[in-house]
Short mmCIF file of C-alpha atoms in Angstrom, two decimals:
data_model
loop_
_atom_site.label_atom_id
_atom_site.label_comp_id
_atom_site.label_asym_id
_atom_site.label_seq_id
_atom_site.Cartn_x
_atom_site.Cartn_y
_atom_site.Cartn_z
CA MET A 1 76.32 -7.76 22.30
CA ALA A 2 75.24 -10.54 19.53
CA ALA A 3 71.95 -11.77 19.05
CA SER A 4 70.23 -14.29 17.05
CA ALA A 5 66.29 -15.19 17.74
CA ASP A 6 65.89 -15.37 21.13
CA THR A 7 69.46 -16.13 21.83
CA ILE A 8 71.46 -13.05 23.56
CA TYR A 9 75.34 -13.80 24.41
CA VAL A 10 76.52 -10.76 26.07
CA THR A 11 80.31 -10.24 27.30
CA SER A 12 79.96 -7.63 29.87
CA ARG A 13 77.95 -6.40 32.69
CA SER A 14 76.55 -3.27 30.50
CA GLU A 15 75.54 -5.75 27.69
CA LEU A 16 73.40 -8.07 30.34
CA LEU A 17 71.62 -4.79 32.24
CA SER A 18 70.70 -4.30 28.19
CA ALA A 19 69.60 -7.36 27.43
CA LEU A 20 67.86 -7.81 30.68
CA ASN A 21 65.67 -4.54 30.02
CA ALA A 22 64.85 -5.62 26.59
CA ALA A 23 63.74 -8.76 27.27
CA THR A 24 59.87 -9.85 27.29
CA GLY A 25 59.80 -13.44 27.63
CA GLY A 26 61.25 -16.42 26.35
CA GLU A 27 64.75 -14.79 25.58
CA THR A 28 68.20 -17.11 26.93
CA ILE A 29 70.81 -14.59 27.71
CA VAL A 30 73.80 -17.06 27.49
CA LEU A 31 76.77 -15.28 29.98
CA ALA A 32 80.59 -15.26 28.74
CA ASP A 33 82.75 -16.03 30.94
CA GLY A 34 83.89 -12.98 33.39
CA ALA A 35 83.13 -10.68 36.55
CA TYR A 36 79.25 -9.36 36.40
CA GLY A 37 79.69 -7.75 39.44
CA ASP A 38 76.03 -7.69 42.15
CA LEU A 39 73.13 -8.28 40.44
CA GLU A 40 69.75 -6.29 40.94
CA ILE A 41 66.54 -7.47 39.04
CA THR A 42 63.82 -5.23 40.13
CA GLY A 43 60.00 -4.76 38.98
CA ARG A 44 61.03 -7.12 36.06
CA ASN A 45 57.35 -9.14 35.26
CA TYR A 46 58.09 -11.34 31.99
CA SER A 47 55.16 -13.08 29.62
CA SER A 48 57.34 -16.29 30.12
CA GLU A 49 60.43 -17.77 31.30
CA ILE A 50 63.96 -15.79 30.27
CA THR A 51 66.95 -17.77 31.16
CA LEU A 52 70.23 -16.03 32.37
CA VAL A 53 72.35 -19.33 31.86
CA SER A 54 76.65 -18.91 31.36
CA GLU A 55 78.29 -20.01 28.13
CA ASN A 56 80.69 -22.78 30.58
CA PRO A 57 79.51 -24.01 34.22
CA GLN A 58 80.07 -21.55 36.45
CA GLY A 59 81.86 -19.42 34.32
CA ALA A 60 79.86 -16.16 34.35
CA HIS A 61 80.86 -14.88 38.23
CA PHE A 62 78.61 -12.14 40.57
CA GLY A 63 78.88 -10.78 43.96
CA LYS A 64 75.66 -11.35 44.70
CA ILE A 65 71.84 -11.86 43.12
CA GLU A 66 68.75 -9.72 44.31
CA ILE A 67 65.52 -10.78 42.56
CA ARG A 68 63.10 -8.53 43.98
CA ASN A 69 59.20 -8.26 43.05
CA SER A 70 59.63 -9.85 39.73
CA SER A 71 58.78 -13.01 37.99
CA ASN A 72 59.50 -15.74 35.17
CA ILE A 73 63.50 -15.95 35.54
CA ARG A 74 65.84 -18.61 35.50
CA VAL A 75 69.77 -18.20 36.63
CA ASP A 76 71.42 -21.24 36.00
CA SER A 77 74.90 -22.48 36.29
CA VAL A 78 76.36 -19.18 37.60
CA HIS A 79 79.16 -18.66 40.39
CA VAL A 80 78.13 -16.24 42.83
CA ASP A 81 81.52 -15.50 44.67
CA ASN A 82 80.81 -12.62 48.00
CA PRO A 83 84.27 -11.81 48.88
CA SER A 84 83.12 -10.78 52.90
CA ASN A 85 81.93 -13.20 55.53
CA GLY A 86 78.69 -10.78 55.92
CA VAL A 87 76.71 -9.32 58.31
CA ALA A 88 73.91 -11.23 60.09
CA SER A 89 71.20 -12.10 57.61
CA SER A 90 73.13 -10.77 54.83
CA LYS A 91 72.18 -12.87 51.91
CA VAL A 92 74.61 -13.65 48.49
CA VAL A 93 71.30 -14.79 46.77
CA SER A 94 67.75 -13.33 47.52
CA ILE A 95 64.63 -14.18 45.72
CA ASP A 96 62.25 -11.25 48.16
CA GLY A 97 59.49 -9.16 47.61
CA THR A 98 56.42 -10.59 45.63
CA SER A 99 58.40 -12.39 43.27
CA HIS A 100 57.02 -15.75 41.81
CA ASP A 101 58.19 -18.30 39.03
CA VAL A 102 61.58 -17.74 39.94
CA THR A 103 64.54 -20.54 39.23
CA PHE A 104 68.00 -20.61 40.86
CA ALA A 105 70.11 -23.96 39.67
CA ASN A 106 73.14 -25.60 39.04
CA SER A 107 75.35 -22.85 40.31
CA GLU A 108 77.51 -22.22 43.23
CA VAL A 109 77.34 -19.93 45.78
CA ASN A 110 79.58 -19.14 48.82
CA GLY A 111 81.08 -16.38 51.15
CA SER A 112 84.68 -15.62 51.62
CA VAL A 113 86.56 -18.92 51.05
CA SER A 114 89.88 -19.70 53.24
CA ALA A 115 91.10 -22.64 55.18
CA THR A 116 89.86 -20.91 58.17
CA THR A 117 87.74 -23.36 60.78
CA ASP A 118 86.80 -20.34 63.44
CA TYR A 119 83.43 -20.23 63.59
CA ASN A 120 83.13 -16.05 64.04
CA GLU A 121 83.90 -16.54 60.05
CA PHE A 122 80.92 -18.35 59.64
CA GLN A 123 78.29 -16.61 61.22
CA GLY A 124 77.17 -13.87 58.49
CA HIS A 125 75.68 -14.54 55.11
CA TYR A 126 72.13 -16.66 54.53
CA GLY A 127 73.43 -18.55 51.49
CA ILE A 128 70.23 -18.77 49.07
CA TYR A 129 67.14 -16.37 50.90
CA THR A 130 63.66 -16.54 49.70
CA GLY A 131 61.38 -14.25 51.92
CA GLY A 132 58.35 -11.71 51.86
CA ASP A 133 55.24 -12.78 50.03
CA VAL A 134 56.85 -14.64 46.69
CA HIS A 135 55.86 -18.51 45.46
CA ASP A 136 56.53 -20.96 42.70
CA ILE A 137 60.26 -20.85 43.38
CA ARG A 138 62.48 -23.58 42.81
CA ILE A 139 66.26 -24.07 44.25
CA GLU A 140 68.38 -26.83 42.27
CA ASN A 141 71.23 -28.58 42.28
CA ASN A 142 73.20 -26.01 44.00
CA TYR A 143 76.54 -26.23 45.53
CA VAL A 144 76.40 -23.31 48.65
CA HIS A 145 79.17 -23.02 51.13
CA ASP A 146 81.45 -20.96 53.49
CA VAL A 147 78.14 -19.32 54.73
CA LYS A 148 75.85 -19.15 57.87
CA ASN A 149 72.73 -20.76 56.89
CA GLY A 150 72.63 -22.74 53.66
CA PHE A 151 68.96 -21.92 52.40
CA VAL A 152 66.23 -19.78 54.68
CA ALA A 153 62.70 -19.60 53.53
CA LEU A 154 60.12 -17.25 55.67
CA GLY A 155 56.59 -16.68 54.59
CA SER A 156 57.39 -18.13 50.79
CA ASP A 157 54.79 -20.43 49.55
CA ASP A 158 55.31 -23.43 46.96
CA ILE A 159 58.90 -23.52 47.36
CA GLU A 160 61.29 -26.26 46.10
CA VAL A 161 64.70 -26.98 47.47
CA VAL A 162 65.96 -30.36 45.48
CA GLY A 163 69.21 -31.82 45.23
CA ASN A 164 71.41 -29.40 46.68
CA ARG A 165 75.00 -30.01 48.65
CA PHE A 166 76.16 -27.82 51.80
CA ASP A 167 79.07 -27.87 53.33
CA ARG A 168 81.15 -25.91 55.19
CA LEU A 169 78.24 -23.76 57.17
CA GLY A 170 78.27 -21.61 60.54
CA ASN A 171 74.46 -22.69 61.48
CA ASP A 172 71.67 -24.48 60.51
CA THR A 173 71.58 -26.17 56.95
CA MET A 174 67.81 -25.47 55.63
CA LYS A 175 65.38 -23.03 57.95
CA PHE A 176 61.92 -22.56 57.22
CA ALA A 177 59.13 -20.53 58.99
CA GLY A 178 55.58 -20.10 58.39
CA VAL A 179 55.64 -21.92 54.78
CA ASN A 180 53.13 -23.17 52.85
CA GLY A 181 53.48 -25.97 50.12
CA VAL A 182 57.14 -26.60 50.45
CA LEU A 183 59.50 -29.70 48.78
CA ILE A 184 62.22 -30.17 50.30
CA GLU A 185 64.31 -33.28 48.54
CA ASP A 186 67.34 -35.14 47.50
CA ASN A 187 69.63 -32.19 49.76
CA ILE A 188 72.75 -33.64 51.28
CA GLY A 189 74.26 -31.85 54.49
CA PRO A 190 77.48 -30.38 55.29
CA SER A 191 80.57 -32.52 56.52
CA LEU A 192 82.08 -29.65 57.89
CA ASN A 193 80.13 -27.22 60.66
CA PHE A 194 81.81 -24.23 62.68
CA PRO A 195 78.84 -22.99 64.42
CA SER A 196 79.66 -20.85 67.83
CA PRO A 197 79.57 -22.54 71.03
CA THR A 198 76.19 -21.71 71.92
CA ALA A 199 75.00 -22.25 68.25
CA HIS A 200 72.07 -24.96 68.48
CA VAL A 201 72.69 -26.01 64.92
CA ASP A 202 70.01 -28.18 62.80
CA PHE A 203 69.97 -30.19 59.34
CA ILE A 204 66.30 -29.20 58.57
CA GLN A 205 64.59 -26.72 60.95
CA PHE A 206 60.88 -25.16 60.98
CA GLN A 207 59.70 -22.87 63.55
CA GLY A 208 56.09 -21.03 62.54
CA SER A 209 53.14 -22.46 61.54
CA SER A 210 53.47 -24.60 58.23
CA GLN A 211 51.59 -26.47 56.39
CA ASN A 212 51.87 -29.47 53.05
CA ILE A 213 54.97 -30.13 53.42
CA GLU A 214 57.70 -33.22 51.44
CA ILE A 215 60.66 -33.87 52.93
CA ARG A 216 61.81 -36.75 50.90
CA GLY A 217 65.33 -37.93 50.65
CA ASN A 218 67.66 -35.76 52.39
CA VAL A 219 71.03 -37.37 53.99
CA TYR A 220 72.67 -36.14 57.14
CA LEU A 221 75.51 -37.76 58.14
CA ALA A 222 77.97 -36.08 60.83
CA GLY A 223 81.46 -35.11 59.20
CA ASN A 224 83.66 -33.06 62.07
CA ILE A 225 80.86 -32.55 64.88
CA SER A 226 78.13 -34.80 66.92
CA THR A 227 75.90 -32.06 68.03
CA THR A 228 73.40 -31.59 64.48
CA GLN A 229 69.64 -32.07 65.11
CA ALA A 230 68.30 -33.57 62.04
CA ILE A 231 64.69 -32.18 60.85
CA PHE A 232 63.31 -30.51 64.14
CA MET A 233 60.17 -28.94 63.59
CA ALA A 234 58.91 -26.80 66.57
CA ASP A 235 57.38 -23.62 67.45
CA GLY A 236 54.59 -24.32 65.76
CA SER A 237 51.79 -26.56 63.99
CA TYR A 238 52.68 -28.13 60.84
CA ASN A 239 49.80 -30.21 59.14
CA ASN A 240 50.26 -32.25 55.97
CA VAL A 241 53.32 -33.48 56.30
CA LEU A 242 55.44 -36.25 54.63
CA ILE A 243 58.64 -37.37 55.97
CA GLU A 244 60.13 -40.51 53.95
CA GLN A 245 63.22 -41.91 52.52
CA ASN A 246 65.67 -39.26 54.73
CA ILE A 247 68.97 -40.76 55.94
CA VAL A 248 70.23 -39.33 59.30
CA TYR A 249 73.52 -39.89 61.36
CA THR A 250 73.89 -38.08 64.53
CA GLY A 251 74.93 -37.82 68.02
CA MET A 252 71.39 -35.82 68.82
CA ILE A 253 68.79 -37.02 70.24
CA HIS A 254 66.51 -35.92 67.67
CA GLY A 255 66.88 -37.56 64.78
CA ILE A 256 62.97 -36.49 63.43
CA THR A 257 61.15 -34.31 66.01
CA LEU A 258 57.71 -32.71 65.12
CA TYR A 259 55.95 -32.36 68.34
CA SER A 260 52.11 -30.34 67.24
CA GLY A 261 50.29 -31.28 63.90
CA SER A 262 47.68 -33.52 61.92
CA ASN A 263 47.91 -35.44 59.07
CA VAL A 264 51.79 -36.19 59.55
CA THR A 265 53.28 -39.20 58.11
CA ILE A 266 56.96 -40.48 58.77
CA ARG A 267 58.25 -43.62 56.81
CA ASP A 268 61.06 -45.42 55.66
CA ASN A 269 63.57 -43.13 57.31
CA THR A 270 67.14 -44.34 58.24
CA VAL A 271 67.30 -42.78 61.65
CA LEU A 272 70.96 -43.40 63.28
CA ASN A 273 73.01 -42.53 66.40
CA MET A 274 76.84 -42.05 66.14
CA PRO A 275 78.20 -43.88 68.76
CA GLY A 276 80.21 -41.97 71.56
CA GLY A 277 77.43 -38.55 71.19
CA PRO A 278 76.06 -36.84 73.34
CA HIS A 279 73.06 -38.80 73.43
CA LYS A 280 72.51 -42.58 73.83
CA ALA A 281 69.73 -42.72 70.93
CA THR A 282 68.48 -40.63 67.77
CA VAL A 283 65.09 -41.00 67.68
CA ILE A 284 61.50 -39.69 66.04
CA THR A 285 59.15 -37.97 67.76
CA SER A 286 55.75 -37.19 66.75
CA PRO A 287 52.36 -35.89 67.80
CA ASP A 288 49.44 -38.00 68.59
CA GLY A 289 47.96 -39.56 65.57
CA ALA A 290 50.94 -39.37 63.02
CA THR A 291 51.83 -42.72 61.19
CA VAL A 292 55.10 -43.59 61.94
CA THR A 293 56.32 -46.99 59.81
CA GLY A 294 59.10 -48.53 58.03
CA ASN A 295 61.44 -46.30 59.82
CA ILE A 296 65.00 -47.96 60.98
CA ILE A 297 65.28 -46.38 64.61
CA SER A 298 68.30 -45.84 66.98
CA THR A 299 67.55 -47.06 70.66
CA THR A 300 69.13 -47.19 73.93
CA GLY A 301 71.25 -49.71 75.81
CA TYR A 302 70.50 -53.47 73.88
CA ASP A 303 66.98 -52.86 73.23
CA GLY A 304 66.77 -53.60 69.83
CA LYS A 305 63.33 -55.04 68.74
CA ILE A 306 60.71 -54.82 65.95
CA SER A 307 57.62 -52.79 67.16
CA GLY A 308 54.92 -50.53 65.60
CA GLY A 309 56.02 -51.62 61.92
CA ASN A 310 59.76 -49.62 62.71
CA LEU A 311 63.63 -51.73 63.37
CA TYR A 312 64.98 -50.39 65.95
CA VAL A 313 68.83 -50.79 66.56
CA GLN A 314 71.45 -50.45 69.08
CA HIS A 315 75.15 -49.70 68.93
CA ALA A 316 75.94 -50.48 72.90
CA GLN A 317 75.75 -53.83 73.23
CA PRO A 318 77.60 -56.04 69.82
CA ASP A 319 76.57 -59.49 71.12
CA ARG A 320 72.85 -58.81 71.84
CA PRO A 321 70.15 -58.36 69.23
CA ASN A 322 70.31 -55.67 66.25
CA HIS A 323 73.35 -54.31 66.87
CA TYR A 324 74.23 -52.12 63.83
CA ASP A 325 76.96 -54.73 63.12
CA ASP A 326 73.83 -57.26 62.10
CA PHE A 327 72.86 -54.71 58.94
CA PHE A 328 75.26 -52.37 58.29
CA GLY A 329 79.10 -52.45 56.43
CA ASP A 330 80.32 -50.02 59.37
CA GLY A 331 77.54 -48.40 61.12
CA THR A 332 79.57 -47.53 63.71
CA ALA A 333 81.88 -45.23 62.01
CA GLY A 334 80.87 -42.25 63.90
CA LEU A 335 82.17 -39.18 62.90
CA GLY A 336 83.05 -38.58 58.56
CA ILE A 337 80.62 -41.90 57.87
CA THR A 338 79.75 -42.14 54.91
CA ILE A 339 76.73 -43.57 52.83
CA GLU A 340 78.90 -46.41 52.05
CA ASP A 341 79.09 -47.02 55.39
CA LEU A 342 75.36 -47.90 55.91
CA ALA A 343 75.23 -50.17 53.33
CA ILE A 344 72.71 -53.05 54.05
CA LEU A 345 74.25 -56.59 54.65
CA PRO A 346 72.68 -59.10 52.40
CA GLY A 347 69.52 -61.25 53.85
CA THR A 348 68.76 -59.15 56.62
CA ILE A 349 65.33 -57.96 58.10
CA ALA A 350 66.97 -54.48 57.23
CA GLU A 351 66.79 -54.69 53.74
CA ASN A 352 62.46 -54.20 54.24
CA TYR A 353 62.77 -51.10 56.63
CA GLY A 354 64.42 -47.57 56.33
CA ALA A 355 65.09 -45.26 53.51
CA LEU A 356 66.40 -48.53 51.20
CA GLU A 357 65.22 -46.53 48.03
CA ARG A 358 67.52 -43.35 49.06
CA LEU A 359 69.98 -45.69 49.31
CA THR A 360 70.04 -47.59 46.40
CA GLU A 361 69.93 -44.15 44.80
CA LEU A 362 73.16 -43.19 46.31
CA LEU A 363 75.23 -46.70 45.96
CA GLY A 364 74.17 -46.55 42.22
CA GLY A 365 71.56 -49.18 42.20
CA ASP A 366 73.78 -51.64 44.72
CA VAL A 367 72.65 -51.36 48.84
CA LEU A 368 74.71 -54.43 49.27
CA PRO A 369 78.33 -54.25 50.24
CA THR A 370 80.67 -57.18 49.43
CA PRO A 371 79.10 -60.33 50.85
CA ASP A 372 80.47 -61.39 54.05
CA PRO A 373 81.95 -65.12 53.64
CA ASP A 374 80.99 -66.07 57.25
CA PRO A 375 77.00 -66.68 56.63
CA THR A 376 77.72 -69.98 54.41
CA PRO A 377 76.95 -68.48 50.97
CA ASP A 378 75.16 -71.90 49.65
CA PRO A 379 71.84 -72.29 51.73
CA ASP A 380 71.36 -76.05 50.19
CA PRO A 381 73.12 -78.09 51.90
CA THR A 382 73.03 -81.56 49.43
CA PRO A 383 75.07 -79.41 46.51
CA ASP A 384 78.50 -80.22 45.84
CA PRO A 385 80.16 -79.28 48.45
CA ASP A 386 82.87 -77.30 47.25
CA PRO A 387 82.61 -73.97 48.32
CA THR A 388 82.41 -72.32 45.14
CA PRO A 389 79.34 -70.82 44.37
CA ASP A 390 79.08 -72.72 40.63
CA PRO A 391 75.58 -73.18 39.61
CA ASP A 392 76.32 -75.43 36.74
CA PRO A 393 76.26 -78.56 39.57
CA THR A 394 72.27 -77.78 39.81
CA PRO A 395 71.45 -77.42 43.90
CA ASP A 396 67.75 -77.82 43.10
CA PRO A 397 66.91 -81.54 43.94
CA ASP A 398 64.31 -81.02 41.20
CA PRO A 399 65.60 -80.38 37.38
CA THR A 400 61.87 -79.48 36.28
CA PRO A 401 60.40 -77.82 39.03
CA ASP A 402 57.46 -76.42 37.28
CA PRO A 403 55.71 -79.39 35.47
CA ASP A 404 52.33 -77.72 34.96
CA PRO A 405 53.11 -73.92 36.02
CA THR A 406 50.48 -71.68 35.06
CA PRO A 407 46.76 -72.51 34.29
CA ASP A 408 47.23 -71.58 31.07
CA PRO A 409 50.94 -71.67 29.09
CA ASP A 410 49.56 -70.55 25.67
CA PRO A 411 49.21 -66.55 25.77
CA THR A 412 52.92 -65.30 24.86
CA PRO A 413 54.63 -67.70 26.51
CA ASP A 414 57.63 -66.07 24.68
CA PRO A 415 57.34 -62.24 24.92
CA ASP A 416 58.34 -60.07 22.57
CA PRO A 417 61.96 -60.33 22.31
CA GLU A 418 63.16 -56.57 22.20
CA MET A 419 61.68 -56.89 26.21
CA PHE A 420 64.47 -58.77 27.20
CA ASP A 421 67.83 -56.83 27.10
CA VAL A 422 70.96 -58.34 29.47
CA VAL A 423 71.63 -56.17 32.60
CA ASP A 424 75.15 -56.89 33.71
CA GLY A 425 75.48 -59.06 36.47
CA ALA A 426 71.87 -60.45 36.43
CA ALA A 427 70.76 -64.16 35.35
CA PHE A 428 67.70 -62.80 33.36
CA SER A 429 66.35 -59.88 33.18
CA MET A 430 63.25 -57.94 31.32
CA THR A 431 63.31 -54.45 31.15
CA GLY A 432 60.49 -52.07 29.60
CA THR A 433 56.90 -52.23 30.41
CA ARG A 434 53.74 -54.79 29.94
CA ASP A 435 50.83 -54.51 30.96
CA ILE A 436 49.25 -57.94 32.45
CA SER A 437 45.29 -57.92 32.37
CA GLY A 438 44.24 -61.66 33.20
CA ALA A 439 45.08 -64.26 35.01
CA GLN A 440 45.75 -66.20 31.69
CA ASP A 441 47.85 -62.79 30.91
CA VAL A 442 50.80 -64.35 32.01
CA ILE A 443 55.29 -64.09 31.40
CA GLU A 444 56.14 -67.60 31.35
CA VAL A 445 60.14 -68.17 31.65
CA ALA A 446 61.02 -71.80 30.93
CA PRO A 447 63.70 -73.94 33.49
CA ASP A 448 67.09 -72.75 32.73
CA ALA A 449 69.81 -73.98 34.08
CA ASP A 450 71.53 -70.56 34.78
CA LEU A 451 68.47 -70.03 36.85
CA ASN A 452 69.61 -72.51 39.35
CA LEU A 453 71.18 -69.90 42.05
CA ALA A 454 71.84 -70.89 45.30
CA SER A 455 71.02 -67.21 46.32
CA GLY A 456 69.79 -64.18 44.29
CA THR A 457 68.11 -60.80 44.56
CA ILE A 458 64.37 -60.60 42.66
CA ALA A 459 63.78 -56.51 41.85
CA LEU A 460 60.43 -55.35 39.88
CA THR A 461 58.57 -51.93 40.00
CA PHE A 462 54.79 -52.56 39.42
CA GLU A 463 51.50 -50.56 39.65
CA ALA A 464 48.37 -52.09 40.28
CA ASP A 465 44.88 -51.15 38.64
CA SER A 466 43.07 -52.66 41.80
CA VAL A 467 44.10 -53.83 44.74
CA SER A 468 40.73 -55.83 45.70
CA GLY A 469 41.21 -59.84 44.98
CA ARG A 470 44.52 -61.36 44.59
CA MET A 471 47.29 -60.24 41.78
CA GLY A 472 49.99 -62.06 41.01
CA LEU A 473 53.68 -60.23 40.37
CA VAL A 474 56.11 -63.03 39.97
CA THR A 475 56.75 -67.25 40.85
CA ARG A 476 58.61 -69.77 40.94
CA ASP A 477 55.78 -71.80 41.63
CA ALA A 478 53.55 -74.97 41.24
CA SER A 479 50.67 -76.48 42.98
CA TYR A 480 51.67 -76.56 46.53
CA TYR A 481 54.77 -79.05 47.38
CA ALA A 482 54.46 -80.67 43.46
CA GLY A 483 57.87 -81.47 42.62
CA GLY A 484 59.58 -80.99 46.09
CA GLY A 485 58.33 -77.82 46.96
CA HIS A 486 61.10 -75.04 47.38
CA HIS A 487 58.91 -72.28 45.85
CA PHE A 488 58.84 -68.99 45.75
CA ALA A 489 55.86 -66.29 45.12
CA ALA A 490 54.69 -62.52 45.41
CA TYR A 491 51.66 -61.30 44.88
CA VAL A 492 49.17 -58.34 46.13
CA GLU A 493 46.07 -59.53 47.80
CA ASP A 494 43.18 -56.94 49.22
CA GLY A 495 46.22 -53.87 49.62
CA ILE A 496 48.43 -56.57 51.39
CA LEU A 497 51.76 -57.43 49.59
CA LYS A 498 52.61 -60.52 50.50
CA PHE A 499 55.96 -62.83 49.84
CA ARG A 500 55.50 -66.57 50.65
CA PHE A 501 58.77 -68.52 50.54
CA GLN A 502 58.77 -72.37 50.90
CA ASP A 503 61.06 -75.34 51.51
CA GLY A 504 60.49 -78.23 51.10
CA SER A 505 58.12 -79.13 53.91
CA GLN A 506 56.98 -75.48 54.56
CA ASP A 507 55.92 -72.02 54.38
CA GLN A 508 56.77 -68.42 55.52
CA VAL A 509 54.75 -65.40 54.06
CA PHE A 510 55.52 -61.69 55.06
CA GLU A 511 53.29 -59.41 54.71
CA ILE A 512 53.18 -55.49 53.85
CA PRO A 513 50.26 -53.79 54.39
CA GLY A 514 48.95 -50.14 52.59
CA ILE A 515 49.10 -51.23 48.79
CA VAL A 516 47.11 -48.78 46.85
CA ALA A 517 45.72 -48.43 43.30
CA GLY A 518 47.51 -46.21 40.96
CA GLN A 519 51.19 -45.55 42.54
CA ALA A 520 54.50 -47.21 41.50
CA TYR A 521 56.13 -49.45 43.87
CA ASP A 522 59.71 -50.80 43.56
CA LEU A 523 60.08 -54.82 45.07
CA MET A 524 63.34 -56.32 46.04
CA VAL A 525 63.91 -59.80 47.87
CA THR A 526 66.69 -61.30 48.79
CA PHE A 527 66.95 -64.52 49.34
#
């Protein structure tokens, strides 16, 4: 065993146990590739975090790991490869007792792996478990597979389950009971699930009253079965709950279900029903007084509509309004659907609802599929009739649209050059941040033929110090209809985000209320 300062290299189980016994806090124990057997860390409370990490990703193998009554431990980039299918409630990775400040990250966890699809082979292990009186636990960026339940937390406080991927499970993906303070974020559910015939399968299930819960950015897309309930919170009361930016696609009616609780917000989720599944709709159910807004929610028949700040969509009647095909690349794909199938069609109202932020992230920054050539690609009736969308003919009838664009063009008419970076595929881009201190503090961009676009997307991030009064964000504008009109403006006025679109004779204003000071917002508008 070699040692240097706070880094200790080990090549065997005995060396690892010696290093753990000798550590006091702050050490990094680097594990050479190889098998280290079962690891139990009991009663070890280090003064600061020690790290166990594989020298090569998942190169160090364990049969199981149990951390009990211990603290300040990080296990990183190992493979916990249990050779058995386990028995009821057995654990492959367990953090139990009075343990706290423990992180398990970047690792692979599984029971016996084979090509079988027999549900009997998936009825034993919990993949990762926390229980007892544990707190301040983070489970991050792991791949958990070939177990009954992916993650289970019983009676745990301040738990973070972030960025994990689950597959080949026998029952629920994540289960929580009696927790206080939990973040469930950016986890991906199984594409393959092999439940018993009587199983009641959930993606995220809560049982037993809990509080202070955030469920954000998680994705469940029906793979080989259509009978998984997505986010199901029953058998208790749930207080201080935020559920946002989740994407679920299943054949069950319970998309997001929370029967009892207070201070509940369910916003900006995409909740879709699979055609041909057990139920005709997948819905959001919430207690009285909950805030439910900004969601895309499936509905039965052809009852597509906008209601209560939510967009309701249907897959039963293609010739009726708000059918899946009006909004998604292939929303009726059914079992095996991919995130690419849910890409939003350009120019549709679906861009204003649902888990757009999470969808954008998953699609690498682009939520729009290849544009459909059917909708007229150039909305201006008078440009060159050649359908090739060439910006050179300057379709805008007014080549100098802003004769007097701002009250005072003197302040910083040409911002710092380093703020203007070329973003591939953008007609204009500006990176970095800028503080705008008042009406005279503006960034002015001179007219440019490259900005004579028949269609495009304007995207930016903003944060307001105050939302009282009016604050401009971006505008292609002049006074009223000066210069022939055809202007655009985005601004915040008394806590309401407003978009004003204008042609040559009339305006259309869209409003999004609830903008608060000190919170960052991403704005994207397609025209």
